[in-house]
Amino acid sequence: MFDVITFGSATKDIFLNTKEFLVKDSGVKSSELKILLPFGLKIDIKDVYFHSGGGGANTATSFAMQGFKTAYCGTVSRDWAGEDILRELKEKKIETKFVFRTEKKPSNLSIIFSTPKERTILAYKGASNELEENLSWSDLKKTKWVYLAPLAGQWIPCFKKIVDWANKNKIKVFVNPGNSQLKMNRKTLKLILKKTDILFLNLEEARILVKDFEASEDELISKIKKFFSGILIITNGKNKIFLAKDNNIFSVLPPRTKAVDKTGAGDAFGSGFLSGFMQSEDIEYSIGLAIANAISCLKKRGAKEGLLEKKEEQRSGKKIKIKKLNYA
C-alpha cells in the first residue's frame, strides 16, 4: 500500500550560470528583461550544474522526504538522462515499477540560463509526453492518494481515466493541471474536477480555467466553487495565497525570500501542502508546511535540492500568519 502515487513529467535540468549573458530591458514593461546571446561568439560559462526535475518526479521526491511511501508513474527514455532520473528516484526509495520506458523520443531536457537578475529556460518535452502501453490499474489501486502534476501529450486522455479510477476505488485526488489539461473539453474537465479533492492553481491557470483573464482571486474563487466543491488553492508568486474550503477562505502572505532559483517552487508548495494534509488534515498546518517547503526550495539551485525532510524543523512555517474569512 502506498501513501501517494504521483503522475507527471520527469526531466534532466542543466543550469548554466554566467555574467557574460547580456540582459536588456524589453521596453514593454520595466520588469520585463531579455537575455541576449550574440551570434558568432563563444561565451564562457562560469558554472554548470546538473539536476533532475519535472512535476511528477519533484513531488514524488518531496513526499518521500516527508516520510511517505511513494511511487512515481510517468515516462522516461532509455537514454543516459532516463537512467539518471531513475537512479535518483530509487536513491530516495521511490517505487519506479510504474515508470514507462520509451525509445521514441529522448528524455525531457531543460537548459536553464541563469543571470544575477533572472533566468530563461529552454525546455524540450520529449519522453514524458509518450505512453508506451496501458496503465496497470490493479497495481495502482493500492494507494491512499494520487497527485496529478501537469500532464501533456499522450497522457492527456489518461487524466479522466486516472481520476475516474481513483474515485471508483475511494482514492483521494490532488490535481495541479497544466495548460493542456485546462484547455481540454470544458464539460469533461468539469466532470473530472467534481471528483477531485484538492485543486491547486496559480493565478494565470485559474483565469484560464474560468476564461476570465482579468478576474481577481476572490472572483476566481466564486466562479470555480460553482462547479468544484473540494479544497481550492490559488497562488500568485510572492503575493497572497488564497485557499477556499467549504464556506471559508484563508489568505496568506508568504514571507519575503531572496530566491537563488525558482525552479520547482510550485511543486514544492503543492507537495508540501498535501504532505501536511496527509499528516493532520489541518488547513493551517498544511499551508505552513507548503510555504516552508517552497521557501526552502527557493534557497537552493535545482528543483529538489532544498526540499524539506520530515525531521527538519520548519521554522518558516511557524511564522506564517493565516487570515480566515467567511465565504460569501
PDB file of N, CA, C and O in Angstrom, residues 246-297:
ATOM      1  N   ASP A 246     -14.927  24.563   1.959  1.00  0.00           N
ATOM      2  CA  ASP A 246     -16.304  24.684   2.442  1.00  0.00           C
ATOM      3  C   ASP A 246     -16.733  26.150   2.355  1.00  0.00           C
ATOM      4  O   ASP A 246     -16.671  26.735   1.290  1.00  0.00           O
ATOM      5  N   ASN A 247     -17.126  26.759   3.473  1.00  0.00           N
ATOM      6  CA  ASN A 247     -17.588  28.148   3.455  1.00  0.00           C
ATOM      7  C   ASN A 247     -16.550  29.108   4.017  1.00  0.00           C
ATOM      8  O   ASN A 247     -16.901  30.188   4.506  1.00  0.00           O
ATOM      9  N   ASN A 248     -15.308  28.748   3.941  1.00  0.00           N
ATOM     10  CA  ASN A 248     -14.244  29.603   4.455  1.00  0.00           C
ATOM     11  C   ASN A 248     -13.185  29.888   3.400  1.00  0.00           C
ATOM     12  O   ASN A 248     -12.908  29.036   2.540  1.00  0.00           O
ATOM     13  N   ILE A 249     -12.616  31.075   3.465  1.00  0.00           N
ATOM     14  CA  ILE A 249     -11.463  31.436   2.648  1.00  0.00           C
ATOM     15  C   ILE A 249     -10.312  31.752   3.594  1.00  0.00           C
ATOM     16  O   ILE A 249     -10.490  32.478   4.568  1.00  0.00           O
ATOM     17  N   PHE A 250      -9.149  31.186   3.309  1.00  0.00           N
ATOM     18  CA  PHE A 250      -7.938  31.502   4.049  1.00  0.00           C
ATOM     19  C   PHE A 250      -7.020  32.293   3.122  1.00  0.00           C
ATOM     20  O   PHE A 250      -6.841  31.924   1.957  1.00  0.00           O
ATOM     21  N   SER A 251      -6.457  33.384   3.616  1.00  0.00           N
ATOM     22  CA  SER A 251      -5.485  34.142   2.824  1.00  0.00           C
ATOM     23  C   SER A 251      -4.171  34.208   3.588  1.00  0.00           C
ATOM     24  O   SER A 251      -4.158  34.355   4.810  1.00  0.00           O
ATOM     25  N   VAL A 252      -3.079  34.083   2.859  1.00  0.00           N
ATOM     26  CA  VAL A 252      -1.761  34.033   3.467  1.00  0.00           C
ATOM     27  C   VAL A 252      -0.798  34.864   2.635  1.00  0.00           C
ATOM     28  O   VAL A 252      -0.759  34.734   1.411  1.00  0.00           O
ATOM     29  N   LEU A 253      -0.025  35.712   3.290  1.00  0.00           N
ATOM     30  CA  LEU A 253       1.041  36.436   2.616  1.00  0.00           C
ATOM     31  C   LEU A 253       2.358  35.758   2.994  1.00  0.00           C
ATOM     32  O   LEU A 253       2.792  35.836   4.144  1.00  0.00           O
ATOM     33  N   PRO A 254       2.999  35.066   2.039  1.00  0.00           N
ATOM     34  CA  PRO A 254       4.231  34.349   2.390  1.00  0.00           C
ATOM     35  C   PRO A 254       5.367  35.301   2.733  1.00  0.00           C
ATOM     36  O   PRO A 254       5.399  36.434   2.242  1.00  0.00           O
ATOM     37  N   PRO A 255       6.288  34.881   3.570  1.00  0.00           N
ATOM     38  CA  PRO A 255       7.427  35.720   3.921  1.00  0.00           C
ATOM     39  C   PRO A 255       8.267  36.054   2.696  1.00  0.00           C
ATOM     40  O   PRO A 255       8.374  35.251   1.761  1.00  0.00           O
ATOM     41  N   ARG A 256       8.853  37.253   2.681  1.00  0.00           N
ATOM     42  CA  ARG A 256       9.733  37.650   1.594  1.00  0.00           C
ATOM     43  C   ARG A 256      10.989  36.780   1.635  1.00  0.00           C
ATOM     44  O   ARG A 256      11.583  36.579   2.683  1.00  0.00           O
ATOM     45  N   THR A 257      11.365  36.273   0.467  1.00  0.00           N
ATOM     46  CA  THR A 257      12.504  35.371   0.389  1.00  0.00           C
ATOM     47  C   THR A 257      13.375  35.737  -0.805  1.00  0.00           C
ATOM     48  O   THR A 257      12.867  35.950  -1.908  1.00  0.00           O
ATOM     49  N   LYS A 258      14.671  35.810  -0.589  1.00  0.00           N
ATOM     50  CA  LYS A 258      15.605  36.009  -1.695  1.00  0.00           C
ATOM     51  C   LYS A 258      15.820  34.671  -2.374  1.00  0.00           C
ATOM     52  O   LYS A 258      16.379  33.743  -1.786  1.00  0.00           O
ATOM     53  N   ALA A 259      15.372  34.554  -3.619  1.00  0.00           N
ATOM     54  CA  ALA A 259      15.413  33.275  -4.323  1.00  0.00           C
ATOM     55  C   ALA A 259      16.745  33.075  -5.043  1.00  0.00           C
ATOM     56  O   ALA A 259      17.184  33.950  -5.794  1.00  0.00           O
ATOM     57  N   VAL A 260      17.355  31.934  -4.808  1.00  0.00           N
ATOM     58  CA  VAL A 260      18.533  31.529  -5.575  1.00  0.00           C
ATOM     59  C   VAL A 260      18.083  30.949  -6.909  1.00  0.00           C
ATOM     60  O   VAL A 260      18.678  31.193  -7.953  1.00  0.00           O
ATOM     61  N   ASP A 261      16.984  30.205  -6.895  1.00  0.00           N
ATOM     62  CA  ASP A 261      16.452  29.561  -8.100  1.00  0.00           C
ATOM     63  C   ASP A 261      14.977  29.242  -7.870  1.00  0.00           C
ATOM     64  O   ASP A 261      14.615  28.671  -6.848  1.00  0.00           O
ATOM     65  N   LYS A 262      14.127  29.612  -8.828  1.00  0.00           N
ATOM     66  CA  LYS A 262      12.685  29.416  -8.687  1.00  0.00           C
ATOM     67  C   LYS A 262      12.209  28.056  -9.197  1.00  0.00           C
ATOM     68  O   LYS A 262      11.032  27.715  -9.050  1.00  0.00           O
ATOM     69  N   THR A 263      13.111  27.288  -9.792  1.00  0.00           N
ATOM     70  CA  THR A 263      12.720  26.015 -10.384  1.00  0.00           C
ATOM     71  C   THR A 263      12.129  25.073  -9.335  1.00  0.00           C
ATOM     72  O   THR A 263      12.746  24.806  -8.313  1.00  0.00           O
ATOM     73  N   GLY A 264      10.914  24.579  -9.602  1.00  0.00           N
ATOM     74  CA  GLY A 264      10.300  23.580  -8.725  1.00  0.00           C
ATOM     75  C   GLY A 264       9.578  24.126  -7.510  1.00  0.00           C
ATOM     76  O   GLY A 264       9.035  23.353  -6.717  1.00  0.00           O
ATOM     77  N   ALA A 265       9.530  25.466  -7.359  1.00  0.00           N
ATOM     78  CA  ALA A 265       8.899  26.034  -6.155  1.00  0.00           C
ATOM     79  C   ALA A 265       7.406  25.709  -6.093  1.00  0.00           C
ATOM     80  O   ALA A 265       6.871  25.441  -5.013  1.00  0.00           O
ATOM     81  N   GLY A 266       6.734  25.726  -7.242  1.00  0.00           N
ATOM     82  CA  GLY A 266       5.314  25.375  -7.256  1.00  0.00           C
ATOM     83  C   GLY A 266       5.075  23.929  -6.861  1.00  0.00           C
ATOM     84  O   GLY A 266       4.146  23.615  -6.107  1.00  0.00           O
ATOM     85  N   ASP A 267       5.919  23.032  -7.365  1.00  0.00           N
ATOM     86  CA  ASP A 267       5.819  21.618  -6.988  1.00  0.00           C
ATOM     87  C   ASP A 267       6.085  21.439  -5.495  1.00  0.00           C
ATOM     88  O   ASP A 267       5.434  20.622  -4.830  1.00  0.00           O
ATOM     89  N   ALA A 268       7.052  22.196  -4.968  1.00  0.00           N
ATOM     90  CA  ALA A 268       7.364  22.115  -3.535  1.00  0.00           C
ATOM     91  C   ALA A 268       6.174  22.574  -2.702  1.00  0.00           C
ATOM     92  O   ALA A 268       5.879  21.984  -1.651  1.00  0.00           O
ATOM     93  N   PHE A 269       5.483  23.619  -3.158  1.00  0.00           N
ATOM     94  CA  PHE A 269       4.311  24.107  -2.437  1.00  0.00           C
ATOM     95  C   PHE A 269       3.197  23.064  -2.449  1.00  0.00           C
ATOM     96  O   PHE A 269       2.638  22.710  -1.405  1.00  0.00           O
ATOM     97  N   GLY A 270       2.860  22.565  -3.640  1.00  0.00           N
ATOM     98  CA  GLY A 270       1.762  21.602  -3.747  1.00  0.00           C
ATOM     99  C   GLY A 270       2.016  20.333  -2.956  1.00  0.00           C
ATOM    100  O   GLY A 270       1.147  19.860  -2.209  1.00  0.00           O
ATOM    101  N   SER A 271       3.210  19.767  -3.089  1.00  0.00           N
ATOM    102  CA  SER A 271       3.527  18.541  -2.355  1.00  0.00           C
ATOM    103  C   SER A 271       3.674  18.810  -0.867  1.00  0.00           C
ATOM    104  O   SER A 271       3.364  17.940  -0.038  1.00  0.00           O
ATOM    105  N   GLY A 272       4.132  20.022  -0.511  1.00  0.00           N
ATOM    106  CA  GLY A 272       4.210  20.381   0.906  1.00  0.00           C
ATOM    107  C   GLY A 272       2.828  20.472   1.531  1.00  0.00           C
ATOM    108  O   GLY A 272       2.606  19.995   2.654  1.00  0.00           O
ATOM    109  N   PHE A 273       1.881  21.060   0.790  1.00  0.00           N
ATOM    110  CA  PHE A 273       0.522  21.159   1.308  1.00  0.00           C
ATOM    111  C   PHE A 273      -0.085  19.773   1.518  1.00  0.00           C
ATOM    112  O   PHE A 273      -0.644  19.479   2.589  1.00  0.00           O
ATOM    113  N   LEU A 274       0.023  18.913   0.516  1.00  0.00           N
ATOM    114  CA  LEU A 274      -0.583  17.590   0.648  1.00  0.00           C
ATOM    115  C   LEU A 274       0.126  16.773   1.727  1.00  0.00           C
ATOM    116  O   LEU A 274      -0.521  15.999   2.448  1.00  0.00           O
ATOM    117  N   SER A 275       1.436  16.949   1.874  1.00  0.00           N
ATOM    118  CA  SER A 275       2.151  16.260   2.951  1.00  0.00           C
ATOM    119  C   SER A 275       1.572  16.652   4.307  1.00  0.00           C
ATOM    120  O   SER A 275       1.313  15.799   5.166  1.00  0.00           O
ATOM    121  N   GLY A 276       1.367  17.959   4.500  1.00  0.00           N
ATOM    122  CA  GLY A 276       0.781  18.425   5.752  1.00  0.00           C
ATOM    123  C   GLY A 276      -0.631  17.922   5.947  1.00  0.00           C
ATOM    124  O   GLY A 276      -1.023  17.538   7.057  1.00  0.00           O
ATOM    125  N   PHE A 277      -1.387  17.881   4.865  1.00  0.00           N
ATOM    126  CA  PHE A 277      -2.780  17.442   4.948  1.00  0.00           C
ATOM    127  C   PHE A 277      -2.868  15.950   5.231  1.00  0.00           C
ATOM    128  O   PHE A 277      -3.737  15.509   5.995  1.00  0.00           O
ATOM    129  N   MET A 278      -1.969  15.158   4.641  1.00  0.00           N
ATOM    130  CA  MET A 278      -1.972  13.721   4.923  1.00  0.00           C
ATOM    131  C   MET A 278      -1.568  13.439   6.365  1.00  0.00           C
ATOM    132  O   MET A 278      -2.012  12.466   6.963  1.00  0.00           O
ATOM    133  N   GLN A 279      -0.738  14.305   6.928  1.00  0.00           N
ATOM    134  CA  GLN A 279      -0.314  14.133   8.313  1.00  0.00           C
ATOM    135  C   GLN A 279      -1.403  14.518   9.308  1.00  0.00           C
ATOM    136  O   GLN A 279      -1.561  13.882  10.349  1.00  0.00           O
ATOM    137  N   SER A 280      -2.171  15.585   8.982  1.00  0.00           N
ATOM    138  CA  SER A 280      -3.030  16.172  10.013  1.00  0.00           C
ATOM    139  C   SER A 280      -4.445  16.529   9.579  1.00  0.00           C
ATOM    140  O   SER A 280      -5.326  16.692  10.424  1.00  0.00           O
ATOM    141  N   GLU A 281      -4.669  16.723   8.268  1.00  0.00           N
ATOM    142  CA  GLU A 281      -5.923  17.260   7.729  1.00  0.00           C
ATOM    143  C   GLU A 281      -6.234  18.635   8.321  1.00  0.00           C
ATOM    144  O   GLU A 281      -7.384  19.081   8.315  1.00  0.00           O
ATOM    145  N   ASP A 282      -5.220  19.301   8.815  1.00  0.00           N
ATOM    146  CA  ASP A 282      -5.355  20.655   9.360  1.00  0.00           C
ATOM    147  C   ASP A 282      -4.903  21.656   8.302  1.00  0.00           C
ATOM    148  O   ASP A 282      -3.758  21.618   7.838  1.00  0.00           O
ATOM    149  N   ILE A 283      -5.813  22.568   7.898  1.00  0.00           N
ATOM    150  CA  ILE A 283      -5.544  23.501   6.812  1.00  0.00           C
ATOM    151  C   ILE A 283      -4.372  24.431   7.146  1.00  0.00           C
ATOM    152  O   ILE A 283      -3.469  24.641   6.329  1.00  0.00           O
ATOM    153  N   GLU A 284      -4.354  24.977   8.338  1.00  0.00           N
ATOM    154  CA  GLU A 284      -3.320  25.943   8.691  1.00  0.00           C
ATOM    155  C   GLU A 284      -1.946  25.276   8.738  1.00  0.00           C
ATOM    156  O   GLU A 284      -0.952  25.839   8.270  1.00  0.00           O
ATOM    157  N   TYR A 285      -1.875  24.088   9.293  1.00  0.00           N
ATOM    158  CA  TYR A 285      -0.596  23.361   9.314  1.00  0.00           C
ATOM    159  C   TYR A 285      -0.148  23.042   7.892  1.00  0.00           C
ATOM    160  O   TYR A 285       1.035  23.175   7.553  1.00  0.00           O
ATOM    161  N   SER A 286      -1.085  22.641   7.042  1.00  0.00           N
ATOM    162  CA  SER A 286      -0.763  22.261   5.665  1.00  0.00           C
ATOM    163  C   SER A 286      -0.236  23.456   4.875  1.00  0.00           C
ATOM    164  O   SER A 286       0.737  23.324   4.115  1.00  0.00           O
ATOM    165  N   ILE A 287      -0.864  24.624   5.034  1.00  0.00           N
ATOM    166  CA  ILE A 287      -0.382  25.823   4.346  1.00  0.00           C
ATOM    167  C   ILE A 287       1.020  26.187   4.847  1.00  0.00           C
ATOM    168  O   ILE A 287       1.901  26.554   4.059  1.00  0.00           O
ATOM    169  N   GLY A 288       1.214  26.096   6.153  1.00  0.00           N
ATOM    170  CA  GLY A 288       2.514  26.414   6.721  1.00  0.00           C
ATOM    171  C   GLY A 288       3.614  25.524   6.164  1.00  0.00           C
ATOM    172  O   GLY A 288       4.701  26.006   5.804  1.00  0.00           O
ATOM    173  N   LEU A 289       3.345  24.211   6.064  1.00  0.00           N
ATOM    174  CA  LEU A 289       4.339  23.290   5.530  1.00  0.00           C
ATOM    175  C   LEU A 289       4.560  23.544   4.041  1.00  0.00           C
ATOM    176  O   LEU A 289       5.692  23.466   3.547  1.00  0.00           O
ATOM    177  N   ALA A 290       3.485  23.876   3.315  1.00  0.00           N
ATOM    178  CA  ALA A 290       3.608  24.174   1.886  1.00  0.00           C
ATOM    179  C   ALA A 290       4.544  25.353   1.652  1.00  0.00           C
ATOM    180  O   ALA A 290       5.450  25.303   0.805  1.00  0.00           O
ATOM    181  N   ILE A 291       4.337  26.426   2.407  1.00  0.00           N
ATOM    182  CA  ILE A 291       5.161  27.623   2.232  1.00  0.00           C
ATOM    183  C   ILE A 291       6.596  27.361   2.685  1.00  0.00           C
ATOM    184  O   ILE A 291       7.554  27.775   2.025  1.00  0.00           O
ATOM    185  N   ALA A 292       6.764  26.663   3.800  1.00  0.00           N
ATOM    186  CA  ALA A 292       8.103  26.343   4.289  1.00  0.00           C
ATOM    187  C   ALA A 292       8.871  25.508   3.267  1.00  0.00           C
ATOM    188  O   ALA A 292      10.066  25.735   3.018  1.00  0.00           O
ATOM    189  N   ASN A 293       8.198  24.537   2.648  1.00  0.00           N
ATOM    190  CA  ASN A 293       8.840  23.677   1.653  1.00  0.00           C
ATOM    191  C   ASN A 293       9.229  24.477   0.413  1.00  0.00           C
ATOM    192  O   ASN A 293      10.325  24.312  -0.140  1.00  0.00           O
ATOM    193  N   ALA A 294       8.328  25.376  -0.025  1.00  0.00           N
ATOM    194  CA  ALA A 294       8.615  26.205  -1.195  1.00  0.00           C
ATOM    195  C   ALA A 294       9.769  27.165  -0.928  1.00  0.00           C
ATOM    196  O   ALA A 294      10.644  27.359  -1.777  1.00  0.00           O
ATOM    197  N   ILE A 295       9.781  27.783   0.251  1.00  0.00           N
ATOM    198  CA  ILE A 295      10.858  28.711   0.611  1.00  0.00           C
ATOM    199  C   ILE A 295      12.199  27.989   0.643  1.00  0.00           C
ATOM    200  O   ILE A 295      13.211  28.487   0.129  1.00  0.00           O
ATOM    201  N   SER A 296      12.217  26.810   1.234  1.00  0.00           N
ATOM    202  CA  SER A 296      13.445  26.031   1.302  1.00  0.00           C
ATOM    203  C   SER A 296      13.932  25.653  -0.097  1.00  0.00           C
ATOM    204  O   SER A 296      15.135  25.664  -0.376  1.00  0.00           O
ATOM    205  N   CYS A 297      12.982  25.348  -0.999  1.00  0.00           N
ATOM    206  CA  CYS A 297      13.313  25.029  -2.386  1.00  0.00           C
ATOM    207  C   CYS A 297      13.934  26.236  -3.091  1.00  0.00           C
ATOM    208  O   CYS A 297      14.910  26.106  -3.835  1.00  0.00           O
TER     209      CYS A 297
END
